[in-house]
Tab-separated table of N, CA, C and O in Angstrom:
chain	number	residue	atom	x	y	z
A	1	GLN	N	1.580	-18.881	-7.101
A	1	GLN	CA	1.115	-17.614	-7.634
A	1	GLN	C	0.758	-16.669	-6.488
A	1	GLN	O	0.045	-17.056	-5.565
A	2	VAL	N	1.257	-15.456	-6.579
A	2	VAL	CA	0.988	-14.463	-5.532
A	2	VAL	C	-0.442	-13.961	-5.653
A	2	VAL	O	-0.915	-13.618	-6.737
A	3	GLN	N	-1.132	-13.932	-4.526
A	3	GLN	CA	-2.477	-13.359	-4.472
A	3	GLN	C	-2.506	-12.265	-3.415
A	3	GLN	O	-2.021	-12.467	-2.299
A	4	LEU	N	-3.069	-11.135	-3.785
A	4	LEU	CA	-3.135	-9.981	-2.901
A	4	LEU	C	-4.567	-9.471	-2.853
A	4	LEU	O	-5.198	-9.310	-3.905
A	5	VAL	N	-5.051	-9.208	-1.652
A	5	VAL	CA	-6.414	-8.694	-1.498
A	5	VAL	C	-6.390	-7.536	-0.521
A	5	VAL	O	-6.028	-7.713	0.645
A	6	GLU	N	-6.793	-6.360	-0.986
A	6	GLU	CA	-6.845	-5.172	-0.143
A	6	GLU	C	-8.190	-5.051	0.554
A	6	GLU	O	-9.203	-5.511	0.048
A	7	SER	N	-8.170	-4.373	1.687
A	7	SER	CA	-9.400	-4.038	2.396
A	7	SER	C	-9.145	-2.809	3.252
A	7	SER	O	-7.986	-2.404	3.435
A	8	GLY	N	-10.220	-2.223	3.750
A	8	GLY	CA	-10.094	-1.097	4.673
A	8	GLY	C	-10.381	0.259	4.082
A	8	GLY	O	-10.355	1.262	4.799
A	9	GLY	N	-10.656	0.310	2.787
A	9	GLY	CA	-10.975	1.603	2.202
A	9	GLY	C	-12.338	2.103	2.650
A	9	GLY	O	-13.095	1.394	3.312
A	10	GLY	N	-12.626	3.351	2.295
A	10	GLY	CA	-13.919	3.921	2.662
A	10	GLY	C	-13.932	5.419	2.499
A	10	GLY	O	-13.044	6.004	1.873
A	11	LEU	N	-14.959	6.019	3.084
A	11	LEU	CA	-15.141	7.464	3.032
A	11	LEU	C	-14.761	8.062	4.381
A	11	LEU	O	-15.233	7.593	5.428
A	12	VAL	N	-13.940	9.091	4.361
A	12	VAL	CA	-13.494	9.725	5.595
A	12	VAL	C	-13.375	11.230	5.361
A	12	VAL	O	-13.125	11.674	4.232
A	13	GLN	N	-13.561	12.005	6.410
A	13	GLN	CA	-13.409	13.450	6.298
A	13	GLN	C	-11.939	13.839	6.328
A	13	GLN	O	-11.098	13.110	6.888
A	14	ALA	N	-11.648	14.970	5.752
A	14	ALA	CA	-10.274	15.477	5.780
A	14	ALA	C	-9.794	15.570	7.227
A	14	ALA	O	-10.544	15.991	8.125
A	15	GLY	N	-8.551	15.167	7.441
A	15	GLY	CA	-7.995	15.127	8.778
A	15	GLY	C	-8.179	13.797	9.480
A	15	GLY	O	-7.567	13.564	10.538
A	16	GLY	N	-8.991	12.941	8.912
A	16	GLY	CA	-9.257	11.641	9.514
A	16	GLY	C	-8.209	10.602	9.165
A	16	GLY	O	-7.200	10.908	8.515
A	17	SER	N	-8.464	9.374	9.604
A	17	SER	CA	-7.514	8.276	9.417
A	17	SER	C	-8.207	7.042	8.875
A	17	SER	O	-9.410	6.827	9.108
A	18	LEU	N	-7.446	6.245	8.166
A	18	LEU	CA	-7.875	4.928	7.714
A	18	LEU	C	-6.681	3.992	7.764
A	18	LEU	O	-5.528	4.441	7.618
A	19	ARG	N	-6.942	2.707	7.937
A	19	ARG	CA	-5.885	1.712	7.836
A	19	ARG	C	-6.264	0.700	6.761
A	19	ARG	O	-7.287	0.020	6.883
A	20	LEU	N	-5.438	0.626	5.751
A	20	LEU	CA	-5.631	-0.357	4.691
A	20	LEU	C	-4.857	-1.626	5.022
A	20	LEU	O	-3.775	-1.568	5.622
A	21	SER	N	-5.432	-2.758	4.642
A	21	SER	CA	-4.767	-4.042	4.823
A	21	SER	C	-4.602	-4.730	3.473
A	21	SER	O	-5.437	-4.561	2.586
A	22	CYS	N	-3.539	-5.499	3.360
A	22	CYS	CA	-3.288	-6.290	2.162
A	22	CYS	C	-2.945	-7.711	2.609
A	22	CYS	O	-1.862	-7.933	3.169
A	23	ALA	N	-3.862	-8.621	2.399
A	23	ALA	CA	-3.631	-10.020	2.729
A	23	ALA	C	-2.915	-10.692	1.568
A	23	ALA	O	-3.422	-10.698	0.440
A	24	ALA	N	-1.744	-11.245	1.855
A	24	ALA	CA	-0.908	-11.851	0.815
A	24	ALA	C	-0.861	-13.370	0.987
A	24	ALA	O	-0.776	-13.868	2.111
A	25	SER	N	-0.923	-14.082	-0.120
A	25	SER	CA	-0.856	-15.546	-0.070
A	25	SER	C	-0.191	-16.080	-1.327
A	25	SER	O	0.025	-15.356	-2.302
A	26	GLY	N	0.144	-17.365	-1.293
A	26	GLY	CA	0.679	-18.028	-2.460
A	26	GLY	C	2.193	-18.154	-2.501
A	26	GLY	O	2.730	-18.843	-3.357
A	27	ARG	N	2.861	-17.473	-1.604
A	27	ARG	CA	4.333	-17.523	-1.582
A	27	ARG	C	4.820	-17.344	-0.146
A	27	ARG	O	4.075	-16.939	0.731
A	28	THR	N	6.075	-17.629	0.055
A	28	THR	CA	6.776	-17.176	1.247
A	28	THR	C	7.377	-15.825	0.895
A	28	THR	O	8.164	-15.729	-0.042
A	29	PHE	N	6.997	-14.794	1.629
A	29	PHE	CA	7.283	-13.430	1.183
A	29	PHE	C	8.584	-12.851	1.717
A	29	PHE	O	8.838	-11.660	1.576
A	30	SER	N	9.421	-13.673	2.298
A	30	SER	CA	10.676	-13.167	2.858
A	30	SER	C	11.598	-12.582	1.788
A	30	SER	O	12.481	-11.790	2.098
A	31	SER	N	11.399	-12.947	0.528
A	31	SER	CA	12.235	-12.426	-0.558
A	31	SER	C	11.527	-11.347	-1.361
A	31	SER	O	11.954	-11.013	-2.471
A	32	TYR	N	10.495	-10.775	-0.787
A	32	TYR	CA	9.665	-9.829	-1.524
A	32	TYR	C	9.736	-8.418	-0.952
A	32	TYR	O	9.993	-8.212	0.244
A	33	VAL	N	9.468	-7.477	-1.833
A	33	VAL	CA	9.182	-6.096	-1.460
A	33	VAL	C	7.693	-5.884	-1.708
A	33	VAL	O	7.178	-6.232	-2.776
A	34	MET	N	7.007	-5.344	-0.737
A	34	MET	CA	5.583	-5.063	-0.849
A	34	MET	C	5.387	-3.559	-0.996
A	34	MET	O	6.089	-2.770	-0.344
A	35	GLY	N	4.436	-3.190	-1.832
A	35	GLY	CA	4.228	-1.772	-2.069
A	35	GLY	C	2.763	-1.392	-2.063
A	35	GLY	O	1.883	-2.231	-2.249
A	36	TRP	N	2.519	-0.131	-1.806
A	36	TRP	CA	1.201	0.471	-1.980
A	36	TRP	C	1.320	1.537	-3.066
A	36	TRP	O	2.242	2.356	-3.050
A	37	PHE	N	0.361	1.507	-3.967
A	37	PHE	CA	0.258	2.490	-5.030
A	37	PHE	C	-1.163	3.040	-5.019
A	37	PHE	O	-2.046	2.467	-4.402
A	38	ARG	N	-1.376	4.149	-5.708
A	38	ARG	CA	-2.723	4.686	-5.805
A	38	ARG	C	-2.936	5.322	-7.167
A	38	ARG	O	-1.978	5.756	-7.815
A	39	GLN	N	-4.200	5.357	-7.565
A	39	GLN	CA	-4.559	5.976	-8.831
A	39	GLN	C	-5.824	6.788	-8.655
A	39	GLN	O	-6.881	6.240	-8.311
A	40	ALA	N	-5.700	8.089	-8.861
A	40	ALA	CA	-6.839	8.993	-8.778
A	40	ALA	C	-7.478	9.106	-10.165
A	40	ALA	O	-6.831	8.860	-11.178
A	41	PRO	N	-8.755	9.493	-10.210
A	41	PRO	CA	-9.434	9.623	-11.502
A	41	PRO	C	-8.688	10.557	-12.452
A	41	PRO	O	-8.314	11.666	-12.064
A	42	GLY	N	-8.443	10.088	-13.666
A	42	GLY	CA	-7.782	10.913	-14.661
A	42	GLY	C	-6.284	11.047	-14.491
A	42	GLY	O	-5.641	11.807	-15.220
A	43	LYS	N	-5.721	10.331	-13.515
A	43	LYS	CA	-4.278	10.430	-13.266
A	43	LYS	C	-3.626	9.063	-13.393
A	43	LYS	O	-4.280	8.034	-13.337
A	44	GLU	N	-2.313	9.083	-13.543
A	44	GLU	CA	-1.571	7.832	-13.609
A	44	GLU	C	-1.401	7.248	-12.210
A	44	GLU	O	-1.429	7.971	-11.201
A	45	ARG	N	-1.201	5.953	-12.178
A	45	ARG	CA	-0.936	5.302	-10.906
A	45	ARG	C	0.410	5.774	-10.363
A	45	ARG	O	1.377	5.910	-11.118
A	46	GLU	N	0.455	6.026	-9.053
A	46	GLU	CA	1.675	6.530	-8.451
A	46	GLU	C	2.058	5.718	-7.219
A	46	GLU	O	1.223	5.169	-6.525
A	47	PHE	N	3.350	5.703	-6.976
A	47	PHE	CA	3.902	5.010	-5.817
A	47	PHE	C	3.529	5.756	-4.540
A	47	PHE	O	3.553	6.995	-4.497
A	48	VAL	N	3.205	4.992	-3.486
A	48	VAL	CA	2.888	5.570	-2.188
A	48	VAL	C	3.918	5.168	-1.138
A	48	VAL	O	4.522	6.019	-0.480
A	49	ALA	N	4.122	3.861	-0.990
A	49	ALA	CA	5.033	3.375	0.047
A	49	ALA	C	5.458	1.958	-0.287
A	49	ALA	O	4.794	1.261	-1.048
A	50	ARG	N	6.593	1.533	0.325
A	50	ARG	CA	7.058	0.169	0.121
A	50	ARG	C	7.737	-0.313	1.386
A	50	ARG	O	8.202	0.481	2.208
A	51	ILE	N	7.764	-1.645	1.528
A	51	ILE	CA	8.445	-2.241	2.664
A	51	ILE	C	9.103	-3.536	2.206
A	51	ILE	O	8.497	-4.320	1.470
A	52	THR	N	10.332	-3.733	2.601
A	52	THR	CA	11.023	-4.981	2.338
A	52	THR	C	10.649	-5.953	3.435
A	52	THR	O	10.863	-5.672	4.623
A	53	TRP	N	10.056	-7.072	3.020
A	53	TRP	CA	9.447	-7.949	4.016
A	53	TRP	C	10.458	-8.440	5.052
A	53	TRP	O	10.189	-8.426	6.235
A	54	SER	N	11.633	-8.845	4.609
A	54	SER	CA	12.582	-9.467	5.533
A	54	SER	C	13.194	-8.466	6.513
A	54	SER	O	13.320	-8.745	7.698
A	55	SER	N	13.542	-7.288	6.024
A	55	SER	CA	14.261	-6.329	6.870
A	55	SER	C	13.347	-5.291	7.518
A	55	SER	O	13.723	-4.674	8.510
A	56	GLY	N	12.181	-5.098	6.926
A	56	GLY	CA	11.301	-4.048	7.423
A	56	GLY	C	11.668	-2.655	6.937
A	56	GLY	O	11.047	-1.670	7.356
A	57	SER	N	12.637	-2.570	6.053
A	57	SER	CA	13.044	-1.272	5.505
A	57	SER	C	11.889	-0.657	4.717
A	57	SER	O	11.210	-1.350	3.965
A	58	THR	N	11.671	0.642	4.909
A	58	THR	CA	10.528	1.307	4.279
A	58	THR	C	10.946	2.493	3.436
A	58	THR	O	12.038	3.037	3.589
A	59	GLY	N	10.051	2.894	2.545
A	59	GLY	CA	10.246	4.087	1.734
A	59	GLY	C	8.898	4.693	1.418
A	59	GLY	O	7.895	3.977	1.348
A	60	TYR	N	8.864	6.015	1.242
A	60	TYR	CA	7.602	6.728	1.045
A	60	TYR	C	7.719	7.780	-0.049
A	60	TYR	O	8.785	8.360	-0.269
A	61	ALA	N	6.594	8.034	-0.683
A	61	ALA	CA	6.512	9.180	-1.569
A	61	ALA	C	6.533	10.445	-0.722
A	61	ALA	O	6.033	10.457	0.416
A	62	ASP	N	7.088	11.513	-1.263
A	62	ASP	CA	7.167	12.768	-0.513
A	62	ASP	C	5.790	13.264	-0.089
A	62	ASP	O	5.639	13.869	0.974
A	63	SER	N	4.787	13.007	-0.914
A	63	SER	CA	3.441	13.515	-0.652
A	63	SER	C	2.785	12.887	0.569
A	63	SER	O	1.825	13.445	1.108
A	64	VAL	N	3.282	11.741	1.021
A	64	VAL	CA	2.653	11.064	2.159
A	64	VAL	C	3.602	10.936	3.343
A	64	VAL	O	3.174	10.486	4.424
A	65	LYS	N	4.845	11.315	3.166
A	65	LYS	CA	5.838	11.158	4.231
A	65	LYS	C	5.397	11.929	5.474
A	65	LYS	O	4.987	13.093	5.401
A	66	GLY	N	5.449	11.253	6.608
A	66	GLY	CA	5.035	11.870	7.856
A	66	GLY	C	3.564	11.682	8.170
A	66	GLY	O	3.126	11.962	9.294
A	67	ARG	N	2.787	11.242	7.200
A	67	ARG	CA	1.346	11.020	7.418
A	67	ARG	C	0.978	9.536	7.300
A	67	ARG	O	0.070	9.069	7.991
A	68	PHE	N	1.631	8.820	6.405
A	68	PHE	CA	1.335	7.408	6.168
A	68	PHE	C	2.456	6.546	6.739
A	68	PHE	O	3.633	6.937	6.712
A	69	THR	N	2.082	5.357	7.211
A	69	THR	CA	3.064	4.399	7.716
A	69	THR	C	2.750	3.021	7.159
A	69	THR	O	1.622	2.537	7.295
A	70	ILE	N	3.738	2.399	6.552
A	70	ILE	CA	3.587	1.041	6.045
A	70	ILE	C	4.223	0.073	7.040
A	70	ILE	O	5.270	0.380	7.639
A	71	SER	N	3.570	-1.062	7.236
A	71	SER	CA	4.099	-2.074	8.152
A	71	SER	C	3.656	-3.442	7.682
A	71	SER	O	2.820	-3.559	6.790
A	72	ARG	N	4.230	-4.490	8.297
A	72	ARG	CA	3.794	-5.839	7.940
A	72	ARG	C	3.739	-6.699	9.182
A	72	ARG	O	4.452	-6.456	10.160
A	73	ASP	N	2.846	-7.682	9.120
A	73	ASP	CA	2.686	-8.661	10.194
A	73	ASP	C	3.059	-10.021	9.617
A	73	ASP	O	2.317	-10.577	8.809
A	74	ASN	N	4.211	-10.521	10.024
A	74	ASN	CA	4.698	-11.781	9.462
A	74	ASN	C	3.776	-12.947	9.787
A	74	ASN	O	3.617	-13.866	8.986
A	75	THR	N	3.158	-12.917	10.959
A	75	THR	CA	2.323	-14.050	11.372
A	75	THR	C	1.036	-14.116	10.566
A	75	THR	O	0.442	-15.183	10.418
A	76	LYS	N	0.593	-12.965	10.059
A	76	LYS	CA	-0.660	-12.912	9.312
A	76	LYS	C	-0.439	-12.748	7.810
A	76	LYS	O	-1.412	-12.682	7.048
A	77	ASN	N	0.825	-12.653	7.375
A	77	ASN	CA	1.112	-12.407	5.960
A	77	ASN	C	0.321	-11.211	5.441
A	77	ASN	O	-0.276	-11.252	4.358
A	78	THR	N	0.318	-10.160	6.222
A	78	THR	CA	-0.487	-8.986	5.900
A	78	THR	C	0.380	-7.727	5.967
A	78	THR	O	1.201	-7.587	6.871
A	79	VAL	N	0.157	-6.854	5.008
A	79	VAL	CA	0.819	-5.556	4.968
A	79	VAL	C	-0.234	-4.486	5.223
A	79	VAL	O	-1.356	-4.584	4.725
A	80	TYR	N	0.140	-3.475	5.976
A	80	TYR	CA	-0.792	-2.411	6.348
A	80	TYR	C	-0.304	-1.065	5.833
A	80	TYR	O	0.897	-0.839	5.666
A	81	LEU	N	-1.256	-0.188	5.626
A	81	LEU	CA	-0.940	1.208	5.336
A	81	LEU	C	-1.803	2.060	6.257
A	81	LEU	O	-3.016	2.182	6.043
A	82	GLN	N	-1.187	2.593	7.296
A	82	GLN	CA	-1.880	3.497	8.205
A	82	GLN	C	-1.814	4.896	7.619
A	82	GLN	O	-0.727	5.431	7.388
A	83	MET	N	-2.974	5.481	7.400
A	83	MET	CA	-3.056	6.795	6.768
A	83	MET	C	-3.679	7.778	7.737
A	83	MET	O	-4.840	7.613	8.131
A	84	ASN	N	-2.917	8.760	8.151
A	84	ASN	CA	-3.377	9.787	9.083
A	84	ASN	C	-3.416	11.149	8.404
A	84	ASN	O	-2.770	11.367	7.374
A	85	ASN	N	-4.156	12.059	9.004
A	85	ASN	CA	-4.272	13.422	8.476
A	85	ASN	C	-4.575	13.393	6.975
A	85	ASN	O	-3.901	14.059	6.174
A	86	LEU	N	-5.586	12.641	6.618
A	86	LEU	CA	-5.928	12.483	5.206
A	86	LEU	C	-6.400	13.788	4.593
A	86	LEU	O	-7.048	14.615	5.255
A	87	LYS	N	-6.078	13.962	3.318
A	87	LYS	CA	-6.432	15.157	2.570
A	87	LYS	C	-7.290	14.760	1.361
A	87	LYS	O	-7.184	13.623	0.891
A	88	PRO	N	-8.095	15.675	0.864
A	88	PRO	CA	-8.903	15.348	-0.329
A	88	PRO	C	-8.052	14.833	-1.490
A	88	PRO	O	-8.513	13.970	-2.240
A	89	GLU	N	-6.842	15.307	-1.618
A	89	GLU	CA	-5.971	14.846	-2.710
A	89	GLU	C	-5.465	13.424	-2.519
A	89	GLU	O	-4.821	12.865	-3.408
A	90	ASP	N	-5.755	12.814	-1.373
A	90	ASP	CA	-5.428	11.406	-1.160
A	90	ASP	C	-6.507	10.486	-1.740
A	90	ASP	O	-6.333	9.262	-1.742
A	91	THR	N	-7.596	11.062	-2.198
A	91	THR	CA	-8.671	10.268	-2.789
A	91	THR	C	-8.168	9.511	-4.011
A	91	THR	O	-7.609	10.113	-4.931
A	92	ALA	N	-8.349	8.194	-3.988
A	92	ALA	CA	-7.841	7.345	-5.075
A	92	ALA	C	-8.231	5.902	-4.799
A	92	ALA	O	-8.701	5.570	-3.710
A	93	VAL	N	-8.016	5.067	-5.792
A	93	VAL	CA	-8.038	3.623	-5.563
A	93	VAL	C	-6.624	3.228	-5.144
A	93	VAL	O	-5.650	3.579	-5.837
A	94	TYR	N	-6.541	2.535	-4.042
A	94	TYR	CA	-5.247	2.117	-3.508
A	94	TYR	C	-5.017	0.640	-3.818
A	94	TYR	O	-5.889	-0.197	-3.573
A	95	TYR	N	-3.826	0.350	-4.336
A	95	TYR	CA	-3.464	-0.994	-4.743
A	95	TYR	C	-2.267	-1.505	-3.949
A	95	TYR	O	-1.303	-0.760	-3.715
A	96	CYS	N	-2.341	-2.754	-3.580
A	96	CYS	CA	-1.213	-3.454	-2.994
A	96	CYS	C	-0.473	-4.179	-4.110
A	96	CYS	O	-1.105	-4.688	-5.045
A	97	ALA	N	0.849	-4.223	-4.017
A	97	ALA	CA	1.655	-4.870	-5.041
A	97	ALA	C	2.833	-5.584	-4.417
A	97	ALA	O	3.241	-5.257	-3.297
A	98	ALA	N	3.378	-6.536	-5.161
A	98	ALA	CA	4.516	-7.320	-4.670
A	98	ALA	C	5.523	-7.545	-5.775
A	98	ALA	O	5.155	-7.689	-6.948
A	99	ARG	N	6.778	-7.577	-5.399
A	99	ARG	CA	7.834	-7.951	-6.342
A	99	ARG	C	8.952	-8.639	-5.571
A	99	ARG	O	9.151	-8.396	-4.378
A	100	LEU	N	9.660	-9.485	-6.269
A	100	LEU	CA	10.851	-10.074	-5.675
A	100	LEU	C	11.907	-8.992	-5.489
A	100	LEU	O	11.984	-8.060	-6.287
A	101	ILE	N	12.692	-9.101	-4.443
A	101	ILE	CA	13.737	-8.116	-4.156
A	101	ILE	C	14.649	-7.926	-5.356
A	101	ILE	O	15.063	-6.803	-5.677
A	102	VAL	N	14.951	-9.000	-6.072
A	102	VAL	CA	15.916	-8.952	-7.173
A	102	VAL	C	15.291	-8.512	-8.494
A	102	VAL	O	15.983	-8.391	-9.500
A	103	VAL	N	13.975	-8.275	-8.490
A	103	VAL	CA	13.278	-7.862	-9.709
A	103	VAL	C	12.868	-6.408	-9.560
A	103	VAL	O	12.367	-6.002	-8.522
A	104	GLY	N	13.031	-5.619	-10.606
A	104	GLY	CA	12.771	-4.190	-10.487
A	104	GLY	C	11.316	-3.804	-10.479
A	104	GLY	O	10.935	-2.858	-9.802
A	105	ASN	N	10.476	-4.497	-11.225
A	105	ASN	CA	9.084	-4.082	-11.370
A	105	ASN	C	8.153	-4.892	-10.479
A	105	ASN	O	8.360	-6.088	-10.260
A	106	PHE	N	7.110	-4.231	-10.018
A	106	PHE	CA	6.063	-4.905	-9.266
A	106	PHE	C	5.194	-5.682	-10.259
A	106	PHE	O	4.586	-5.083	-11.142
A	107	GLY	N	5.138	-7.005	-10.094
A	107	GLY	CA	4.436	-7.838	-11.056
A	107	GLY	C	3.133	-8.424	-10.573
A	107	GLY	O	2.355	-8.948	-11.367
A	108	SER	N	2.869	-8.325	-9.274
A	108	SER	CA	1.636	-8.871	-8.713
A	108	SER	C	0.846	-7.750	-8.076
A	108	SER	O	1.410	-6.956	-7.308
A	109	TRP	N	-0.443	-7.704	-8.381
A	109	TRP	CA	-1.293	-6.605	-7.921
A	109	TRP	C	-2.605	-7.125	-7.366
A	109	TRP	O	-3.146	-8.129	-7.831
A	110	GLY	N	-3.113	-6.408	-6.367
A	110	GLY	CA	-4.448	-6.675	-5.880
A	110	GLY	C	-5.473	-5.905	-6.693
A	110	GLY	O	-5.116	-5.076	-7.529
A	111	PRO	N	-6.763	-6.150	-6.447
A	111	PRO	CA	-7.830	-5.480	-7.206
A	111	PRO	C	-8.040	-4.027	-6.807
A	111	PRO	O	-8.677	-3.270	-7.549
A	112	GLY	N	-7.540	-3.628	-5.641
A	112	GLY	CA	-7.658	-2.239	-5.214
A	112	GLY	C	-8.802	-2.015	-4.248
A	112	GLY	O	-9.759	-2.785	-4.180
A	113	THR	N	-8.679	-0.924	-3.489
A	113	THR	CA	-9.727	-0.501	-2.566
A	113	THR	C	-9.859	1.018	-2.645
A	113	THR	O	-8.856	1.735	-2.701
A	114	GLN	N	-11.095	1.491	-2.662
A	114	GLN	CA	-11.355	2.920	-2.846
A	114	GLN	C	-11.219	3.678	-1.543
A	114	GLN	O	-11.789	3.280	-0.519
A	115	VAL	N	-10.488	4.771	-1.585
A	115	VAL	CA	-10.390	5.705	-0.463
A	115	VAL	C	-10.895	7.056	-0.949
A	115	VAL	O	-10.398	7.582	-1.943
A	116	THR	N	-11.887	7.582	-0.248
A	116	THR	CA	-12.438	8.886	-0.600
A	116	THR	C	-12.357	9.803	0.609
A	116	THR	O	-12.852	9.455	1.682
A	117	VAL	N	-11.720	10.952	0.434
A	117	VAL	CA	-11.556	11.917	1.509
A	117	VAL	C	-12.360	13.166	1.157
A	117	VAL	O	-12.099	13.824	0.157
A	118	SER	N	-13.333	13.471	1.998
A	118	SER	CA	-14.180	14.637	1.747
A	118	SER	C	-13.621	15.866	2.461
A	118	SER	O	-13.021	15.761	3.531
A	119	SER	N	-13.852	17.019	1.862
A	119	SER	CA	-13.314	18.260	2.432
A	119	SER	C	-14.296	18.899	3.398
A	119	SER	O	-15.435	18.516	3.515
């Protein structure tokens, strides 16, 4: 069973940076795509970034492209989301998710970590 635990959230001023971590366990993740999603109050959960574990191929939402970077550390089974030049509209609960490459939907989720960006 896949287990995901996020950390690294907090309060930061606009223009600042945070790095989120997602510790993954329970599987060998070479056949997985890992993703970051976020949900702001009163809004639907939205895609932020994804990385294919084996190849390192990445993808980003337009709203974060150029500011956020997703990466993974194979030795630590950890996925990161480096967030720079944060904006108040980035305020949300951020979730780590996993899916098999051959499966379309993300089926495993972490509990989330709060990111608050003050103006």
